[in-house]
Coordinates of C-alpha atoms in Angstrom, one line a residue:
M1 CA 126.0 134.1 89.8
T2 CA 124.6 136.2 87.0
A3 CA 126.2 136.6 83.6
R4 CA 126.9 140.3 84.3
S5 CA 128.7 139.5 87.5
R6 CA 130.7 136.8 85.8
R7 CA 131.8 139.2 83.1
S8 CA 132.6 141.8 85.7
N9 CA 134.8 139.3 87.6
S10 CA 136.5 138.2 84.4
L11 CA 137.2 141.9 83.5
D12 CA 138.7 142.6 86.9
A13 CA 140.9 139.5 86.7
A14 CA 142.1 140.6 83.2
L15 CA 142.8 144.1 84.3
T16 CA 145.0 143.0 87.2
V17 CA 147.3 141.4 84.6
V18 CA 146.9 143.8 81.6
L19 CA 147.4 147.1 83.5
P20 CA 150.7 146.2 85.2
V21 CA 152.0 144.8 81.9
M22 CA 151.1 148.0 80.1
L23 CA 152.7 150.1 82.8
G24 CA 155.9 148.0 82.6
I25 CA 156.0 148.3 78.8
F26 CA 155.5 152.1 79.1
I27 CA 158.4 152.4 81.6
I28 CA 160.7 150.2 79.5
A29 CA 159.9 152.3 76.4
L30 CA 160.5 155.5 78.3
W31 CA 163.7 154.1 79.6
Q32 CA 164.9 152.9 76.2
G33 CA 164.1 156.3 74.6
G34 CA 166.1 158.2 77.2
G35 CA 163.0 159.6 79.1
L36 CA 164.0 158.2 82.4
Q37 CA 167.5 159.5 82.1
A38 CA 166.2 163.0 81.4
L39 CA 163.6 162.6 84.3
F40 CA 166.3 161.7 86.8
H41 CA 168.9 164.1 85.3
T42 CA 171.5 161.3 84.7
D43 CA 173.3 160.0 81.7
S44 CA 173.2 156.7 79.8
Y45 CA 176.4 155.5 81.4
V46 CA 174.9 155.5 84.9
L47 CA 171.5 154.4 83.7
P48 CA 172.1 152.4 80.6
A49 CA 169.3 151.5 78.2
P50 CA 167.6 148.1 78.5
T51 CA 169.1 146.9 75.2
R52 CA 172.6 147.7 76.6
I53 CA 171.8 145.8 79.8
F54 CA 170.5 142.8 77.8
S55 CA 173.7 142.9 75.6
I56 CA 175.9 142.7 78.7
Y57 CA 173.8 139.8 80.0
Q58 CA 174.2 137.9 76.8
D59 CA 178.0 138.3 77.0
N60 CA 178.1 137.1 80.6
S61 CA 175.0 134.8 80.9
A62 CA 177.0 131.9 82.4
A63 CA 178.4 134.0 85.2
V64 CA 175.1 135.7 85.9
W65 CA 173.2 132.4 86.3
K66 CA 176.0 131.1 88.5
N67 CA 175.6 134.1 90.8
I68 CA 171.8 133.9 90.7
W69 CA 172.0 130.3 91.8
K70 CA 174.3 131.2 94.7
T71 CA 171.9 133.9 96.0
T72 CA 168.8 131.7 95.4
S73 CA 170.3 128.7 97.2
V74 CA 171.2 130.8 100.3
A75 CA 167.8 132.5 100.4
M76 CA 165.7 129.3 99.9
L77 CA 167.7 127.2 102.3
G78 CA 167.6 129.9 104.9
L79 CA 163.9 130.4 104.3
L80 CA 163.2 126.7 104.7
L81 CA 165.2 126.2 107.9
G82 CA 164.0 129.5 109.3
S83 CA 160.4 128.6 108.6
I84 CA 160.8 125.2 110.3
L85 CA 162.5 126.8 113.3
G86 CA 159.9 129.5 113.6
Y87 CA 157.0 127.0 113.4
A88 CA 158.7 124.8 116.0
V89 CA 159.1 127.7 118.3
A90 CA 155.4 128.6 117.8
L91 CA 154.5 125.0 118.7
L92 CA 156.6 125.2 121.8
A93 CA 155.0 128.6 122.8
T94 CA 151.5 127.1 122.2
N95 CA 152.1 124.0 124.4
F96 CA 154.5 125.5 126.9
P97 CA 153.8 129.3 127.1
G98 CA 156.5 129.9 129.8
F99 CA 159.3 128.6 127.6
G100 CA 158.0 129.1 124.1
G101 CA 157.0 132.7 124.8
G102 CA 160.6 133.4 125.6
G103 CA 161.7 131.7 122.3
L104 CA 159.4 134.0 120.3
A105 CA 160.8 137.0 122.0
V106 CA 164.4 135.9 121.2
I107 CA 163.9 135.3 117.5
G108 CA 161.9 138.5 117.3
A109 CA 164.8 140.3 118.9
F110 CA 167.2 138.8 116.4
A111 CA 165.0 139.9 113.5
S112 CA 165.0 143.5 114.8
V113 CA 168.8 143.8 114.5
P114 CA 169.8 145.7 111.4
L115 CA 171.2 143.5 108.6
V116 CA 174.3 145.7 108.3
A117 CA 175.1 144.7 111.9
L118 CA 173.9 141.1 111.9
A119 CA 175.7 140.0 108.7
P120 CA 179.3 141.0 109.9
V121 CA 178.6 139.4 113.3
M122 CA 177.6 136.1 111.6
N123 CA 180.8 136.2 109.4
N124 CA 182.9 136.3 112.6
L125 CA 180.8 133.6 114.3
T126 CA 181.2 131.1 111.4
R127 CA 185.0 131.5 110.9
D128 CA 185.6 128.0 112.3
V129 CA 182.9 126.3 110.4
S130 CA 185.1 125.3 107.5
R131 CA 188.5 126.0 106.1
V132 CA 186.9 126.9 102.7
A133 CA 185.9 130.6 102.5
E134 CA 183.0 129.8 100.2
T135 CA 181.5 127.4 102.7
R136 CA 182.0 129.8 105.6
S137 CA 180.3 132.6 103.7
F138 CA 177.4 130.3 102.6
V139 CA 176.7 129.3 106.2
A140 CA 176.9 132.9 107.5
K141 CA 174.5 134.2 104.9
M142 CA 172.2 131.3 105.4
L143 CA 172.0 131.9 109.1
V144 CA 171.1 135.5 108.7
V145 CA 168.3 134.6 106.3
M146 CA 167.2 131.8 108.7
L147 CA 166.8 134.2 111.6
I148 CA 164.7 136.7 109.6
A149 CA 162.5 133.9 108.3
A150 CA 162.1 132.3 111.7
A151 CA 160.8 135.5 113.2
D152 CA 158.2 136.0 110.5
M153 CA 157.0 132.4 110.7
G154 CA 157.1 132.1 114.5
L155 CA 155.0 135.1 115.2
N156 CA 152.4 134.4 112.5
A157 CA 152.2 130.6 113.1
Y158 CA 151.7 131.3 116.9
R159 CA 148.6 133.3 116.0
G160 CA 147.3 130.6 113.8
L161 CA 147.9 127.9 116.4
T162 CA 146.3 129.9 119.2
E163 CA 143.6 132.0 117.6
V164 CA 141.2 129.1 116.8
P165 CA 137.5 129.7 116.1
P166 CA 135.5 130.4 119.3
Y167 CA 134.4 127.4 121.3
S168 CA 136.0 124.9 118.8
E169 CA 138.6 123.8 121.3
D170 CA 136.0 123.4 124.0
L171 CA 133.9 121.4 121.7
M172 CA 136.7 119.0 120.9
M173 CA 137.5 118.6 124.6
T174 CA 133.9 117.6 125.3
Y175 CA 134.5 114.7 122.8
A176 CA 137.6 113.8 124.8
A177 CA 139.9 114.6 121.9
S178 CA 143.6 114.1 122.5
K179 CA 146.1 116.8 122.1
R180 CA 147.3 115.1 119.0
T181 CA 143.8 115.1 117.5
V182 CA 143.3 118.8 118.5
F183 CA 146.5 119.7 116.8
F184 CA 145.9 117.9 113.5
K185 CA 142.2 118.5 113.2
L186 CA 142.0 122.1 114.6
R187 CA 145.3 123.9 115.2
L188 CA 147.3 122.8 112.2
P189 CA 144.5 123.6 109.6
N190 CA 143.8 126.9 111.3
S191 CA 147.5 127.9 111.1
V192 CA 147.8 127.2 107.3
P193 CA 146.6 130.7 106.2
F194 CA 148.9 132.3 108.8
I195 CA 151.8 130.2 107.4
F196 CA 151.2 131.7 104.0
T197 CA 150.9 135.2 105.4
A198 CA 154.3 134.7 107.0
L199 CA 155.7 133.4 103.7
K200 CA 154.3 136.3 101.8
I201 CA 156.5 138.5 104.0
S202 CA 159.5 136.2 104.4
V203 CA 160.0 135.1 100.8
P204 CA 160.9 138.6 99.4
A205 CA 162.6 139.4 102.7
S206 CA 164.8 136.3 102.4
I207 CA 165.9 137.3 98.9
M208 CA 166.7 140.9 100.1
T209 CA 168.5 139.6 103.2
A210 CA 170.6 137.2 101.1
I211 CA 171.6 140.0 98.8
V212 CA 172.5 142.4 101.6
S213 CA 174.4 139.7 103.4
E214 CA 176.5 139.2 100.3
Y215 CA 177.8 142.8 100.6
F216 CA 179.6 141.8 103.8
A217 CA 180.5 138.2 103.0
E218 CA 184.0 136.9 103.1
Y219 CA 183.6 135.1 99.7
A220 CA 182.9 137.3 96.7
G221 CA 179.9 135.6 95.1
G222 CA 176.2 136.1 94.6
V223 CA 174.1 138.8 93.0
G224 CA 174.5 141.2 95.9
R225 CA 178.2 141.1 95.9
Q226 CA 178.3 141.5 92.1
I227 CA 176.2 144.6 92.4
R228 CA 178.5 146.1 94.9
E229 CA 181.7 145.2 93.1
N230 CA 180.6 146.5 89.7
I231 CA 179.3 149.7 91.2
L232 CA 182.7 150.2 92.9
M233 CA 184.5 149.6 89.6
A234 CA 182.0 152.0 87.8
Q235 CA 180.7 149.1 85.6
Y236 CA 177.2 150.4 85.9
A237 CA 175.8 148.4 83.0
T238 CA 177.0 145.1 84.5
A239 CA 175.6 146.2 87.9
W240 CA 172.2 146.8 86.3
V241 CA 172.3 143.2 84.9
Y242 CA 172.5 142.0 88.5
I243 CA 169.9 144.5 89.8
V244 CA 167.5 143.1 87.2
A245 CA 168.5 139.6 88.2
A246 CA 167.7 140.4 91.8
C247 CA 164.3 141.7 90.9
G248 CA 163.7 138.6 88.8
I249 CA 164.5 136.3 91.7
G250 CA 162.1 138.1 93.9
V251 CA 159.2 138.2 91.4
V252 CA 159.6 134.5 90.4
S253 CA 159.8 133.4 94.0
Y254 CA 156.7 135.3 95.0
A255 CA 154.8 134.0 91.9
V256 CA 155.7 130.4 92.8
L257 CA 154.5 131.0 96.4
M258 CA 151.2 132.3 95.1
I259 CA 150.8 129.3 92.8
V260 CA 151.5 126.9 95.6
R261 CA 149.1 128.8 97.9
G262 CA 146.4 128.6 95.3
I263 CA 146.8 124.9 94.9
I264 CA 146.7 124.2 98.6
H265 CA 143.8 126.5 99.1
K266 CA 141.8 124.6 96.5
K267 CA 142.6 121.2 98.1
L268 CA 141.6 122.4 101.6
H269 CA 138.3 123.6 100.3
M270 CA 137.4 120.7 98.0

């Protein structure tokens, strides 16, 4: 690689960070100065300045973090269980197409149900899980997230497990490789990029699903519920604190995923 190409790659890498940061600073400055309010024809009560939002956060930081934890725990646990379930269904579909294919169709059908319909149904189905409303709500929200994550993982993992490089499976069979060896040496490594493709979709989707599910939950807790309640009470500045928190959860979760993906990618290609 020449020095010019190295400089070009370094410049491109720097611009991918600098340009979004500059755009963010510009939007925040425009927002603080009242430009966004004028652009959207609204007032500072409905769209408060960033300094006002930060002031509300400082006064309620303990409650904000408590609700962030509630939303994050639902999203991450649902994502974990859903990803495991989706990969298991993909394995079943790979080894037993007759049964596993039906499983993929079922989880895909659940994922196509609108959240505004699925969340209330889960609330009713989990009424006997516990006598504690908070526990029932947690299970209901987690199940909704799990179904969404399972569909993303199942469909993508199935592609990774079945769309192996041409003739590679035939080559392993000529060496009398067992199914276990074929799985660990061929199918599993081939499915890793597809797993991260699924997670790139399901991580932000899980956060959004958890937030929307909180709108309909029996127990009033979490970022989504706080957004809803504060908007209903016309406490727009507090609602914006939780809107920013929801954005932060999504950005941080996606950044962590990309870091993990980079580490695993380096180890697989060492």
